[in-house]
mmCIF file of C-alpha atoms and ligand atoms in Angstrom:
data_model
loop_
_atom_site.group_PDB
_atom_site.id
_atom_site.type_symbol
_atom_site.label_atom_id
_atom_site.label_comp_id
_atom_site.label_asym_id
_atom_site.label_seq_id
_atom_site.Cartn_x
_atom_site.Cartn_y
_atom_site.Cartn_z
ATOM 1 C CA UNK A 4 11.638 3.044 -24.380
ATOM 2 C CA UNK A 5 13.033 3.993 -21.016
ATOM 3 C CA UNK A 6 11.906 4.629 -17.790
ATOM 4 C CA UNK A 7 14.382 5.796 -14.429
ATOM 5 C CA UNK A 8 13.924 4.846 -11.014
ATOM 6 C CA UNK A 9 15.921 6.396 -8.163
ATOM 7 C CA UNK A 10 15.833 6.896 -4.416
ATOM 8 C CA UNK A 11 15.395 10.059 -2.436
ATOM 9 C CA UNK A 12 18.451 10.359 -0.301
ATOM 10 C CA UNK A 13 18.638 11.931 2.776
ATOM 11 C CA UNK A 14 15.184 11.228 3.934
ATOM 12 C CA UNK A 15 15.384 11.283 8.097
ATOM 13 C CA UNK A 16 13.917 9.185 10.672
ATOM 14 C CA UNK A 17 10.413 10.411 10.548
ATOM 15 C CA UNK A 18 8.441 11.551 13.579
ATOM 16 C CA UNK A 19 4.793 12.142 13.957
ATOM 17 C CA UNK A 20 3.701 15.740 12.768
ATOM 18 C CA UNK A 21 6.633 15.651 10.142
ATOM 19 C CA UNK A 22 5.521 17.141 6.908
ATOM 20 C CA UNK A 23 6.411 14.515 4.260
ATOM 21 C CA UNK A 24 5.563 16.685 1.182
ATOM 22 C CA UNK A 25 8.260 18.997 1.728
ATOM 23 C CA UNK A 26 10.999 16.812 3.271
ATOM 24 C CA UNK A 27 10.551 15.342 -0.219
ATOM 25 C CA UNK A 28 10.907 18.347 -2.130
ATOM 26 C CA UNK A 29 13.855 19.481 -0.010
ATOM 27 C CA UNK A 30 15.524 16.546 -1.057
ATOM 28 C CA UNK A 31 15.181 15.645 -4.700
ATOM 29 C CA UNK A 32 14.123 17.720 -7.515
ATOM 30 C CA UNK A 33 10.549 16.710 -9.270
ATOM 31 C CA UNK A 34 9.588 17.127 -12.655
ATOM 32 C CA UNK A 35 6.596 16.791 -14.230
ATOM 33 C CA UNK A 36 4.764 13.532 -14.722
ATOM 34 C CA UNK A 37 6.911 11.969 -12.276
ATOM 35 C CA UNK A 38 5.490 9.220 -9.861
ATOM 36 C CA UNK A 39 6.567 9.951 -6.287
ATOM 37 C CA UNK A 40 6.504 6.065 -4.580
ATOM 38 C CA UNK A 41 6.580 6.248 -0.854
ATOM 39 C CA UNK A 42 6.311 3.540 1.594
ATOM 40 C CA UNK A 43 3.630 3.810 4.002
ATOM 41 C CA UNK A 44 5.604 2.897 7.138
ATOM 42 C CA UNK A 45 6.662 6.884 7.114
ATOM 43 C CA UNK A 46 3.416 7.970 6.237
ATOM 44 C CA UNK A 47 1.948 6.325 9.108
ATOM 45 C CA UNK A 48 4.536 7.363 11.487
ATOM 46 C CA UNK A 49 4.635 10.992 10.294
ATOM 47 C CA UNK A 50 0.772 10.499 11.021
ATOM 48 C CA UNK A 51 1.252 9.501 14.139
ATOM 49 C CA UNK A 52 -0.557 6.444 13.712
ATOM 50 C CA UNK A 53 1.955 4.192 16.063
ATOM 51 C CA UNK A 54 0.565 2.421 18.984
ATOM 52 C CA UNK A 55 1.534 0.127 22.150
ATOM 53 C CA UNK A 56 0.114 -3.525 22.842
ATOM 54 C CA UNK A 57 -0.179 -2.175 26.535
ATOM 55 C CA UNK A 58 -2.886 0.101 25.724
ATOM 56 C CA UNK A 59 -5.137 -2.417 23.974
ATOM 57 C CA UNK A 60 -7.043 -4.519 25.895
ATOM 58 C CA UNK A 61 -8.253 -8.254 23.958
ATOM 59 C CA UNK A 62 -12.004 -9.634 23.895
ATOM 60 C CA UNK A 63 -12.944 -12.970 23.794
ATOM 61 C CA UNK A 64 -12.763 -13.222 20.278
ATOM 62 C CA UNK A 65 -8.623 -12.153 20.002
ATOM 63 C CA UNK A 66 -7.935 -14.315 22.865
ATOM 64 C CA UNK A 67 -9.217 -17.290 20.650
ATOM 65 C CA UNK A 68 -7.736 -16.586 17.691
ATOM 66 C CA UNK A 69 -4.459 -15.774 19.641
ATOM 67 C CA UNK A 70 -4.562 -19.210 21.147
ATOM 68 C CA UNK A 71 -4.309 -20.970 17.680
ATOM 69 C CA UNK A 72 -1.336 -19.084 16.592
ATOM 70 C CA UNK A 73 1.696 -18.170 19.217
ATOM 71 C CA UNK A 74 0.237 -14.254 19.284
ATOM 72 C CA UNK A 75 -0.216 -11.568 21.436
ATOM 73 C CA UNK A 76 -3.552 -11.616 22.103
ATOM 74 C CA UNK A 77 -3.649 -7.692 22.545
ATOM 75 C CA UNK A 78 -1.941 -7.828 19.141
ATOM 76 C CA UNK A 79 -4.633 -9.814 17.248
ATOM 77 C CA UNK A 80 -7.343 -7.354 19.247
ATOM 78 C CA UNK A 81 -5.471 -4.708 17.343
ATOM 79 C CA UNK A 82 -5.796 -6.580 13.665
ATOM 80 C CA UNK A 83 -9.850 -7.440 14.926
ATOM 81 C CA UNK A 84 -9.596 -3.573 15.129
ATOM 82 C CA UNK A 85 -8.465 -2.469 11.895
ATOM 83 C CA UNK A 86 -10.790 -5.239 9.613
ATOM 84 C CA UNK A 87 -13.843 -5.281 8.286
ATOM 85 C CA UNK A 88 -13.847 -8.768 7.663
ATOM 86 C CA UNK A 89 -11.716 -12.029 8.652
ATOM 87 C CA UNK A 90 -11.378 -14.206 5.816
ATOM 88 C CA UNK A 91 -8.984 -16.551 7.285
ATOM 89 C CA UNK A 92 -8.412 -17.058 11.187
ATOM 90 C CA UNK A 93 -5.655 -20.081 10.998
ATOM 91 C CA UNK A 94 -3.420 -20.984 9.835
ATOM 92 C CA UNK A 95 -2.740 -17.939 8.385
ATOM 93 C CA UNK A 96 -4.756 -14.550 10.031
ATOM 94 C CA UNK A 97 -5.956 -12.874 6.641
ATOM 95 C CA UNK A 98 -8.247 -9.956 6.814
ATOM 96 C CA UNK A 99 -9.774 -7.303 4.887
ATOM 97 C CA UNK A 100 -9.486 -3.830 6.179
ATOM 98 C CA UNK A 101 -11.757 -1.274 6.392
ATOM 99 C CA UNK A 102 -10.247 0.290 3.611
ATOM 100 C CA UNK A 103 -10.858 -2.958 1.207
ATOM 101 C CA UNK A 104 -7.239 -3.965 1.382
ATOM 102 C CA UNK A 105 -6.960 -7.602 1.605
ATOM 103 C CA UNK A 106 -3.830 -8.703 3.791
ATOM 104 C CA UNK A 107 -2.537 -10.748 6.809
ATOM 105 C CA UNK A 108 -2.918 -9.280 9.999
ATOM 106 C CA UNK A 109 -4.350 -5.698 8.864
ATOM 107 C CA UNK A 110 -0.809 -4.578 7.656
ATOM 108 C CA UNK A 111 0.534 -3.887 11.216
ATOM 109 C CA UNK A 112 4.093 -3.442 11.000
ATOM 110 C CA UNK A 113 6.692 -3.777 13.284
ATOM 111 C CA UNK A 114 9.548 -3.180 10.519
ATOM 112 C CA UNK A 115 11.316 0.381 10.882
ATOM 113 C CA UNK A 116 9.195 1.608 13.556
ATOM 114 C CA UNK A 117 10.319 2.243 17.222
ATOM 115 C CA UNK A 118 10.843 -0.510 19.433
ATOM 116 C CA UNK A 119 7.989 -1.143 21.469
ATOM 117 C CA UNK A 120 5.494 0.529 18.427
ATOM 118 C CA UNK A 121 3.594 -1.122 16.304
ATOM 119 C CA UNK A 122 2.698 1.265 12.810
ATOM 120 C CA UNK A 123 -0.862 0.873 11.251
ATOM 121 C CA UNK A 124 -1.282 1.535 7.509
ATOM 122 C CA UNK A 125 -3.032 4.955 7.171
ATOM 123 C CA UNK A 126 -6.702 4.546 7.865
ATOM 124 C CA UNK A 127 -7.201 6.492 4.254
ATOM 125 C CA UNK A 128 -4.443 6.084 2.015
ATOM 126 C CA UNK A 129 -6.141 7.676 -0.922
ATOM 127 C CA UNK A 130 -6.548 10.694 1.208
ATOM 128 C CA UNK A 131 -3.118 10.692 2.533
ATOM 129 C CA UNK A 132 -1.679 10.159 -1.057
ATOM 130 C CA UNK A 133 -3.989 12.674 -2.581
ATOM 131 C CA UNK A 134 -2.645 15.579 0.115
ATOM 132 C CA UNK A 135 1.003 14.411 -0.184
ATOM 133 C CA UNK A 136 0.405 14.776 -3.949
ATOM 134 C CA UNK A 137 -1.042 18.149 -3.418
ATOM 135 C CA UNK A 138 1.310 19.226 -1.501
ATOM 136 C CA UNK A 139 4.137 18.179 -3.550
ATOM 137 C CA UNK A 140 2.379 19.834 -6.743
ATOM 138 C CA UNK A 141 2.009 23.328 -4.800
ATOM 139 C CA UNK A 142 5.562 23.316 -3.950
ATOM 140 C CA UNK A 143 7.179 22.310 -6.758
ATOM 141 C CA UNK A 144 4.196 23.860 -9.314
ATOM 142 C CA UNK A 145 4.900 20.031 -11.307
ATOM 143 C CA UNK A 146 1.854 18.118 -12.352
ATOM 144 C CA UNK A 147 2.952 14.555 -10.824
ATOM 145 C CA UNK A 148 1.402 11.253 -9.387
ATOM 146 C CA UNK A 149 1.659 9.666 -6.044
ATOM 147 C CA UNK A 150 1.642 5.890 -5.251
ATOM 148 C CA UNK A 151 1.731 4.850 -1.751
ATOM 149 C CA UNK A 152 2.806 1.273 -1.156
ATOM 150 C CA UNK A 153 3.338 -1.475 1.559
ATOM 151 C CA UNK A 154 4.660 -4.418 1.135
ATOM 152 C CA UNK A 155 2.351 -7.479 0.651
ATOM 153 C CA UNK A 156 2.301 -11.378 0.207
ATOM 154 C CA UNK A 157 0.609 -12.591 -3.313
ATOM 155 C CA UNK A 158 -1.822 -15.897 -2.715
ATOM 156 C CA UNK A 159 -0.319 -18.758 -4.930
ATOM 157 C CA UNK A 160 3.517 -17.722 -4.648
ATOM 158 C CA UNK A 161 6.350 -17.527 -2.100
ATOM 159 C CA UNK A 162 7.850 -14.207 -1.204
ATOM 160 C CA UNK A 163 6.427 -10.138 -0.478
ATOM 161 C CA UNK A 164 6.562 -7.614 -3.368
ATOM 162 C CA UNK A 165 5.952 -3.686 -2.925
ATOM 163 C CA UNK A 166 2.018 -2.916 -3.955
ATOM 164 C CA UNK A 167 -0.122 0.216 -4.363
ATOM 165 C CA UNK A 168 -2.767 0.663 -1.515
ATOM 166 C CA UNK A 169 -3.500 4.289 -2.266
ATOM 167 C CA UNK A 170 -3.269 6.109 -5.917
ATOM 168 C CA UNK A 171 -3.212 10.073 -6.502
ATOM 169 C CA UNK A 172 -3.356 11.060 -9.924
ATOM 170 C CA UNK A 173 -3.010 7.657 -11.524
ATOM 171 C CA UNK A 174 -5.048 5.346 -12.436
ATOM 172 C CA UNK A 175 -4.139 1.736 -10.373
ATOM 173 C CA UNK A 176 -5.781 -0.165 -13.528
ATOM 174 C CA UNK A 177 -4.535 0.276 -17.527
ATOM 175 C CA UNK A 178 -7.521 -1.002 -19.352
ATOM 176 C CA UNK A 179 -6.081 -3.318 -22.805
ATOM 177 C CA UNK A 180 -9.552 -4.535 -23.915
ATOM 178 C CA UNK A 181 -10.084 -3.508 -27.244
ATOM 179 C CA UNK A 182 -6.262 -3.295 -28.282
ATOM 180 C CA UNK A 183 -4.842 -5.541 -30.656
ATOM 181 C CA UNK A 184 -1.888 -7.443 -30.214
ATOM 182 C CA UNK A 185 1.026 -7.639 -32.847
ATOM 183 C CA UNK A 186 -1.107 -10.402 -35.036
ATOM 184 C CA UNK A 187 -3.900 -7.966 -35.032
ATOM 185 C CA UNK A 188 -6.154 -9.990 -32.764
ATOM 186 C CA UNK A 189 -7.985 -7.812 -30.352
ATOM 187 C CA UNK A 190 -7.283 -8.250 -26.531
ATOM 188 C CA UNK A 191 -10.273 -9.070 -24.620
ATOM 189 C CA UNK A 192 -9.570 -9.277 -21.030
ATOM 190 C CA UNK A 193 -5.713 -7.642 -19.877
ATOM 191 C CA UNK A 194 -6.170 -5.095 -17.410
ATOM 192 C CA UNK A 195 -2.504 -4.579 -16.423
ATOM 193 C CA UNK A 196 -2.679 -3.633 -12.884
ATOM 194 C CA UNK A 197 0.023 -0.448 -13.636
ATOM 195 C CA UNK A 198 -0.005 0.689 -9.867
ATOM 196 C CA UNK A 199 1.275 -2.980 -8.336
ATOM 197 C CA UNK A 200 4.005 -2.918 -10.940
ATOM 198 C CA UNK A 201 5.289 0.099 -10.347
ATOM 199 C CA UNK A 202 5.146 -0.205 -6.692
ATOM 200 C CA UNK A 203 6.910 -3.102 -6.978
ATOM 201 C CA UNK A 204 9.599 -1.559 -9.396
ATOM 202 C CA UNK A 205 10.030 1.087 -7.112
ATOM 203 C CA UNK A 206 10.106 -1.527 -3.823
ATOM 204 C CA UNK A 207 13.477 -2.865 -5.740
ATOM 205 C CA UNK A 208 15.350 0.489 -4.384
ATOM 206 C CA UNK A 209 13.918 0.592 -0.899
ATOM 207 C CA UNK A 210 14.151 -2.852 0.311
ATOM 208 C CA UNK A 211 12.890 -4.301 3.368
ATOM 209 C CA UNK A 212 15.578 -3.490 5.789
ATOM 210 C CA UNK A 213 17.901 -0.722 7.349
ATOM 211 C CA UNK A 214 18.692 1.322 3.586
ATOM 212 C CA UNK A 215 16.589 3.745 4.517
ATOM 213 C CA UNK A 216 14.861 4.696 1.111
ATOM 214 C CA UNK A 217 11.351 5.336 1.893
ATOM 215 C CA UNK A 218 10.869 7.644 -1.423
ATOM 216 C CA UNK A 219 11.741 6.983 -4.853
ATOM 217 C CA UNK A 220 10.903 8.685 -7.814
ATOM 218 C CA UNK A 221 9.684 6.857 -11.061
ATOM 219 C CA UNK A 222 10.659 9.067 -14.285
ATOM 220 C CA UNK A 223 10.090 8.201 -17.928
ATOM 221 C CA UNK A 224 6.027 7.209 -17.944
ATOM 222 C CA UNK A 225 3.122 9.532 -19.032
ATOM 223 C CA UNK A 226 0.217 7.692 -16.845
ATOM 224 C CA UNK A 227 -0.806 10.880 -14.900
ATOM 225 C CA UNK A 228 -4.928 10.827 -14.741
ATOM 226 C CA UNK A 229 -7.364 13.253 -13.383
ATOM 227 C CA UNK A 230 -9.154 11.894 -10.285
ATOM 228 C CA UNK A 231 -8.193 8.518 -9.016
ATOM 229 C CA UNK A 232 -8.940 5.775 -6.603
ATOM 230 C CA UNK A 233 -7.369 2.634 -4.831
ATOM 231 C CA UNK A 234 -10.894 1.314 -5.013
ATOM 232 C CA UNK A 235 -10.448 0.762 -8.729
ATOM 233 C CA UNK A 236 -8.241 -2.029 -8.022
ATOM 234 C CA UNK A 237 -10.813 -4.013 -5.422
ATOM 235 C CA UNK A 238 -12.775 -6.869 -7.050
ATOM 236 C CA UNK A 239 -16.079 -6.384 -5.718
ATOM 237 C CA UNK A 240 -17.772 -8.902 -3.123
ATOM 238 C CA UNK A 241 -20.457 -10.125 -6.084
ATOM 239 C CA UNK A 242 -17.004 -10.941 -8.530
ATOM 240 C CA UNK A 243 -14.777 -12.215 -5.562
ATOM 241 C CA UNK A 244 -14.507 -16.113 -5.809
ATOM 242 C CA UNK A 245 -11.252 -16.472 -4.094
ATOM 243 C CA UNK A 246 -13.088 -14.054 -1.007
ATOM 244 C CA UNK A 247 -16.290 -16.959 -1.470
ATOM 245 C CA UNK A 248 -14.220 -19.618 -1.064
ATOM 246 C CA UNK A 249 -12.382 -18.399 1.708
ATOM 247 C CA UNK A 250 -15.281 -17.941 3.547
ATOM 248 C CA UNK A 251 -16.738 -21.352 2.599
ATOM 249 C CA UNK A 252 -13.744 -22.826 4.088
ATOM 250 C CA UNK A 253 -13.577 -21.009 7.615
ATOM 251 C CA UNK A 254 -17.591 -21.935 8.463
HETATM 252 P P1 LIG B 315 6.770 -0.698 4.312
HETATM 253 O O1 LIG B 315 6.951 -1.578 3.108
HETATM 254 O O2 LIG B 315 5.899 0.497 4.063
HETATM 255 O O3 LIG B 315 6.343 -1.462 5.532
HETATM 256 O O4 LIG B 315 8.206 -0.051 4.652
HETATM 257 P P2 LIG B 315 9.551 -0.821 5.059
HETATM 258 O O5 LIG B 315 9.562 -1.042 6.541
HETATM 259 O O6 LIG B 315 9.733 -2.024 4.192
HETATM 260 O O7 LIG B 315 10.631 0.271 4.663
HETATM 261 C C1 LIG B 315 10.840 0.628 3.299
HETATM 262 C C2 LIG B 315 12.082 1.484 3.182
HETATM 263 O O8 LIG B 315 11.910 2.680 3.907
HETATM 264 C C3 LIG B 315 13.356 0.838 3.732
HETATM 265 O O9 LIG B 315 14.456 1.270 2.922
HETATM 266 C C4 LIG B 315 13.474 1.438 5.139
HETATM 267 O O10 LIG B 315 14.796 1.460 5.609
HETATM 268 C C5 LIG B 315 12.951 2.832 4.868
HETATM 269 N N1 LIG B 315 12.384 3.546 6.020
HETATM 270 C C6 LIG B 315 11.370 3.173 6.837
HETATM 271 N N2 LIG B 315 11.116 4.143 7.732
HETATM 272 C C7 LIG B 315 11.994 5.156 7.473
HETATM 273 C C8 LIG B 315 12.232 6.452 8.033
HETATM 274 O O11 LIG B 315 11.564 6.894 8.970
HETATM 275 N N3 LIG B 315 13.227 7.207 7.460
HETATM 276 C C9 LIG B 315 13.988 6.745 6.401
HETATM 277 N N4 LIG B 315 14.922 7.539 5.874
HETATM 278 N N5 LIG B 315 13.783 5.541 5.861
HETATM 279 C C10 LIG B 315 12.798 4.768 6.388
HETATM 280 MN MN1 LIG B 316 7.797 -1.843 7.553
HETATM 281 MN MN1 LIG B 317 4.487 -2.496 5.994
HETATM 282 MN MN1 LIG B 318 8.509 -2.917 2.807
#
């Protein structure tokens, strides 16, 4: 088997109002079934979703949770903002977005944006995949997928990998139950979580820095679905034990 993995070059700086679909197009050539990877830092900047501490003003609430760290209290306003829950306050600040994307500090990012700017994850990264994947399929008149990713800490481990927080055209989730393995037993409970890996495969090319690969292409897999959704991927609330005893802990 074989699968390919390579960057988009040429990809500018992008700007709010920029139309990602086609700067991606203009760039590489897609084929069909390919999965189109793209880092949400230039989703959220091309969506003009950049802000400034000075325009936020903190409540009571940021100010004390901005006294137990060494943060910007306008900063953790901004995270109070963006999260439907706090499951952690200190030492770490780990919250649940409105979305259902569980993360520290709400995924603000201050990596590759302007200095001064702070980037927010898009507010619906299904829907932001979904029209880049549209767009893309338009152009091109390829049947493809679209994984957007950030990049995440993993509970239990050291060190950030690249994961999916919005699917289009792929399902985040390959179900195994009911497969057998090569001694004929049949698998009962692997649900490979397809979307994470290949974010993370695809994470390997863009790095974390100054490359400047914000788009890579993943070649080689037939996973293309009809309708999909991040939300496949949540646990929900009722099923969540590491969520239960989070909250046990921070009462
Ligand atoms: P995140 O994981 O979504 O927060 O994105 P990162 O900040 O880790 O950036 C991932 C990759 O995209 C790196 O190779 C960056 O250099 C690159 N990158 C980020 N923003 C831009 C941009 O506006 N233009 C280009 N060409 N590359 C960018
Ligand atoms: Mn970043
Ligand atoms: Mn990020
Ligand atoms: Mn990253």
């Amino acid at each position: 088997m074989k699968m390919q993995a390579f960057t988009v070059e040429n990809i500018p700086l992008i700007k709010e109002g920029d139309d990602i679909a086609s700067i991606i197009c203009e760039n590489t050539t897609i084929e069909d079934n390919d999965i189109v990877v793209i880092a949400s830092t230039i989703v959220a900047k091309a969506e003009g979703r950049m802000f400034r501490l000075e325009d936020i003003i903190p409540g009571e609430r940021a100010l004390t949770i901005a006294s137990k760290h060494n943060l910007d209290a306008r900063f953790v306003q901004a995270v109070l903002d963006r999260s439907k829950e706090v499951l952690v306050d200190y030492p770490i600040f780990l919250v649940e977005t409105h979305n259902g994307h569980v993360c520290i500090k709400a995924g603000i990012d201050e990596s590759n944006v302007d200095v001064g700017y702070l980037a927010d994850l898009p507010s619906n990264p299904d829907e932001s995949t979904s029209r880049i994947g549209e767009a893309i399929e338009q152009i091109t008149g390829k049947k493809i997928s679209v994984i957007l990713t950030d990049t995440n800490g993993r509970a239990f481990k050291i060190g950030q990998t690249g994961i999916a927080i919005g699917v289009y055209r792929i399902h985040p989730i390959k179900n195994w139950k009911g497969q057998k393995d090569l001694f004929g037993n049949t698998l009962e409970i692997t649900e490979e979580a397809i979307a994470d890996e290949i974010a993370g495969a695809a994470n390997l090319l863009m790095g974390e820095g100054d490359g400047g690969y914000p788009v890579v292409i993943i070649r080689g897999l037939e996973l293309r679905s009809e309708e999909s959704s991040i939300q496949e991927i949540y646990r929900s609330d009722r099923e969540d034990i590491i969520k239960k005893g989070l909250r046990c802990l921070s009462k």
